Amino acid sequence: MSRGERGAGRRAELLAPAGDWECLRAAVENGADAVYFGLERFNARMRAQNFTAADLPELVAFLHRRGVKGYVTFNTLVFADELAEAEQYLRTVIAAGVDGAIVQDIGICRLIRGISPDFPIHASTQMTITSAAGVAFARDLGCDQVVLARECSLAEIAKIQQTAASAGLPLEVFVHGALCVAYSGQCLTSEALGGRSANRGECAQACRMPYELIADGEVVDLGGRAYLLSPQDLCGIALLPELVRSGVASLKIEGRLKSPEYVANITRAYRQALDRIEVADDLASPSAEVRYELEMAFSRGLSTGWLEGTDNQKLVHARFGKKRGVRLGEVLQIEGSQVGLLPDAPVKPGDGVVFDSGRPEQAEEGGRIWTVEHRQDRLWLGFARGEIDWRRVRVGDILWKTSDPQLDRQLRQSFAGDAPRFQRPLGLRVWGRAGELLAIEGRDEAGQTTRVLSTLPLVAAQKQALTDERLAEQLGRLGGTPFYLGALVNQLEGALYLPVSELNRLRRELVEQLLALRSRPRRWQMLPATPACAPPPAAVPAGAPELIVLVRSQEQLDAVLTGDIRTIYCELEDGRQYRRAVQRAHAGGAALWVAPPRIYKPGEDWLLDQVRSSGADGYLVRNYDHLRYFASDPCVGDFSLNIANPLAAAHWMESYGLRRLTASYDLNIQQLTALLKTAPPEWFEITIHQHMPLFHMEHCVFCGFLSEGSDYTNCGRPCERLAVRLRDRVGDEHPLKADAGCRNTVFNARAQSGAEAVHHLRAAGARYLRLEFLDESPEQVVRTIACYRQLLNGTLSGTALWRELQLLNQLGVTRGQLPG
């Protein structure tokens, strides 16, 4: 690609991933307006190759010469003992002149504003922003752009955009790439099962693994579908006109661990589509050729994700959880080292394929095609002798094309070498009169300008006057530069002449000056000192310990009320039962706080109305809309607010007047202790017993696999009839629950206990300790609370507690996220 029909009227930025220099060049040479990249610390792609801080000056200069912005991903939670390092890292980033940082941690947003008043902050999708209240929260925090959660539909994006536009805050949405099944920032699976936190850039992709569906104790036969939590990849190219018309400012391509060929392929397709929209303000569905290239880039199947709304029959096909590519067809015959089929896509010698026998968790047969011939009414594909174990290939297998070397070569050519291949418009204005010097002003697409003057005066033309055509011919010779000639304004007075050699010199000088101007790093304000790492508060002896219990059924509530627990949290699937629960708690002399659904979407105020009508004593707030809706009520911040450091904690407490905060589940005992030493310990609740909520999803497994409906309107509500668990590869059965908003949570099969860490936490000042129950019987609830009472009284050790409960519950109790 040398150039596109691009100009100043572009309405949306195309944002591409850049994991290394090759990916960076692939994005730039295929038309990205901006790239995002991680450094060696504090980014959510720690398993990927990343740039280093030392790369920043060269990287930023290269991008800016090419008219491309660069955003650093600083999108992980940061612990209290890392803030000093984070501050120095941020100062390096800001001084390098990058165009902004994509940030998850609210404390880091505050830290950046303490360092620089004007450095751009983009609220990461890890902030789980799904509503106008979330956008307003980000604005008040000092953010300059918001990346919405990928679960937002076009209709929801349009509603949110109305508020965002009035607040002057641009929105960014994902348009292509892998989809996490769980809300970003709300997935604790890797943390719970493998000690690798997704909020720390170490996702283990448990969603791509197979699971058995267990309903009321029986395995449900799903006909070979086992990848129940693995969404198809997002492909929003056909919806670009609606996204552009909605006013979205940035369209983002996902690229975790992807190759430069992938970056080139997807960036090129979306660049060309956006250019066509600029011309026609519309776009038909992508051509068969474009769709083929998109599928070959990387595909687990392509869908529009949640952009067209929730359809639980389409989002997850559950056949496989890894890259497939393009479907070639079903194997109809096998003869020697050849297979016959009716092809669904083009194929040629050298292409790589894999045979899909319906068991993707096992090693699969595959290789490169050696011969292609038409015989009878079929296409026969031949393979080299010994390449395929034909004992493992069957008629009926699906053949997938996973590699197209010819396409890969074409893509590599798009970014090979040092000469710019993608060009952006350079507008020129030329003026002068006879006897004076010729002046040329150049203006790039970002509005930067420079001016050059001839060394020779203009003279009256005898021939070869500087007409529009002649000026365009000479000044438009911009090959090997990042520019092509855009608008040319000729303001010469009369028929004038200047030697071609002088015009060429002026062109070269103007380009050099403009490139030098573009290469200058952005100069953001930098304050000499920040309040980021303030001295720790004076030590305050911990008050008497208080156990707080969360229950999820009326029976559990009744069991808790038989003891001496004074504060109870309640989370029920049916919000209509809250009023009754509050009445029972008050009759038992306890305060009952209600936990509304963890996610809020536009139009769901009725759920919050239902919660408030219960007359609860307070609310466990879990998102930005809860803060808005329950602003005048007593509130405690839940773990979903991702509070990992004192800066984040101070923001919630000081700006929203919360009673307490729940520490993030990403913190181990050392990190919790550091938090308690750098912020008032009485601010925090620490959950020491729970079934970890692994995946929290818009995807409804009940609807997708236990009904034929698309959503809650036509699914028949199997969640109300069946007890469902997902059995993983090691045999653990993880409970699946639906909330009042029809969102699903997969909970860890094994309860986690931080009992062994309690004495350390108490010594650090922790006072409020929470126990959470899931589906335990009333008897188990009573016994568990009694054990923790004994722990706090010193009559039972932490080790004895979890061992005793293991025997009692027969669930197996791990020591959870608390050990270091």
XYZ file of N, CA, C and O in Angstrom, residues 16-21 24 35-46 48-56 59 70-76 89 93 102:
156
model
N -3.633 0.180 16.471
C -3.137 -1.182 16.253
C -2.129 -1.568 17.322
O -1.468 -0.715 17.909
N -1.969 -2.875 17.564
C -0.998 -3.342 18.566
C 0.406 -3.377 17.995
O 0.608 -3.579 16.799
N 1.402 -3.187 18.853
C 2.800 -3.232 18.432
C 3.623 -3.887 19.523
O 4.077 -3.226 20.448
N 3.805 -5.196 19.420
C 4.537 -5.908 20.454
C 6.036 -5.813 20.327
O 6.762 -6.014 21.297
N 6.540 -5.530 19.102
C 7.973 -5.390 18.873
C 8.164 -4.502 17.649
O 7.211 -3.987 17.074
N 9.434 -4.330 17.237
C 9.713 -3.417 16.123
C 9.057 -3.885 14.827
O 8.565 -3.072 14.029
N 5.474 -3.063 15.013
C 5.332 -1.614 14.929
C 5.369 -1.166 13.461
O 4.511 -0.392 13.011
N -0.532 3.435 17.618
C -0.214 2.091 18.092
C -0.159 2.119 19.611
O 0.049 3.160 20.223
N -0.374 0.952 20.209
C -0.174 0.821 21.655
C 0.816 -0.301 21.897
O 0.877 -1.283 21.171
N 1.636 -0.115 22.912
C 2.711 -1.056 23.165
C 3.021 -1.090 24.652
O 2.803 -0.123 25.379
N 3.540 -2.227 25.095
C 3.919 -2.379 26.490
C 5.416 -2.237 26.679
O 6.199 -2.395 25.743
N 5.792 -1.939 27.899
C 7.187 -1.941 28.303
C 7.432 -3.152 29.198
O 6.533 -3.965 29.417
N 8.630 -3.256 29.739
C 8.973 -4.477 30.458
C 8.315 -4.594 31.821
O 8.371 -5.642 32.443
N 7.668 -3.541 32.292
C 6.966 -3.587 33.571
C 5.577 -2.989 33.422
O 5.306 -2.187 32.536
N 4.674 -3.405 34.306
C 3.372 -2.774 34.500
C 2.488 -2.785 33.239
O 1.761 -1.824 32.980
N 2.532 -3.865 32.463
C 1.579 -3.934 31.359
C 0.933 -5.304 31.321
O 1.491 -6.287 31.797
N -0.263 -5.360 30.744
C -1.094 -6.557 30.844
C -0.722 -7.643 29.848
O -1.479 -8.591 29.677
N 0.419 -7.504 29.201
C 0.862 -8.527 28.263
C 2.284 -8.950 28.619
O 3.191 -8.884 27.811
N 2.463 -9.363 29.875
C 3.802 -9.669 30.356
C 4.377 -10.922 29.708
O 5.584 -11.117 29.672
N 4.110 -11.490 26.544
C 4.493 -11.091 25.197
C 5.862 -10.426 25.213
O 6.370 -10.010 26.249
N 6.471 -10.328 24.020
C 7.688 -9.538 23.887
C 7.303 -8.064 23.989
O 6.307 -7.633 23.424
N 8.096 -7.298 24.713
C 7.772 -5.893 24.925
C 9.000 -5.024 24.661
O 10.131 -5.504 24.650
N 8.733 -3.733 24.460
C 9.819 -2.767 24.354
C 10.383 -2.489 25.751
O 9.789 -2.852 26.772
N 11.507 -1.818 25.785
C 12.087 -1.383 27.052
C 12.029 0.138 27.125
O 11.837 0.818 26.099
N 12.209 0.672 28.311
C 12.202 2.130 28.460
C 13.302 2.769 27.623
O 13.145 3.887 27.120
N 14.413 2.064 27.427
C 15.509 2.609 26.622
C 15.137 2.744 25.155
O 15.774 3.502 24.416
N 14.129 2.004 24.701
C 13.684 2.085 23.308
C 12.851 3.329 23.028
O 12.641 3.682 21.862
N 12.335 3.969 24.078
C 11.315 4.995 23.885
C 11.757 6.168 23.000
O 10.997 6.566 22.108
N 11.768 4.999 19.398
C 10.429 4.556 19.029
C 9.492 5.747 18.806
O 8.777 5.820 17.789
N 1.727 7.125 19.676
C 2.110 5.933 20.426
C 1.645 6.018 21.865
O 1.919 7.001 22.549
N 0.929 4.983 22.314
C 0.405 4.930 23.677
C 1.053 3.764 24.422
O 1.087 2.640 23.931
N 1.538 4.041 25.614
C 2.115 3.009 26.465
C 1.006 2.353 27.282
O 0.162 3.043 27.861
N 1.018 1.026 27.326
C 0.060 0.314 28.184
C 0.644 0.196 29.586
O 1.642 -0.491 29.798
N 0.017 0.874 30.520
C 0.396 0.814 31.939
C -0.828 0.243 32.664
O -1.344 0.826 33.608
N -1.290 -0.903 32.179
C -2.641 -1.355 32.492
C -2.686 -2.574 33.405
O -3.376 -3.550 33.132
N -1.930 -2.508 34.497
C -2.035 -3.526 35.535
C -2.274 -2.850 36.877
O -2.069 -1.642 37.020
N 9.212 5.170 36.655
C 8.918 4.610 35.328
C 8.041 5.566 34.541
O 8.277 5.828 33.353
N 8.543 7.622 30.948
C 7.575 7.558 29.849
C 7.136 8.955 29.426
O 7.099 9.294 28.231
N -2.297 4.027 28.706
C -3.543 3.287 28.922
C -3.435 2.663 30.311
O -2.549 1.841 30.567
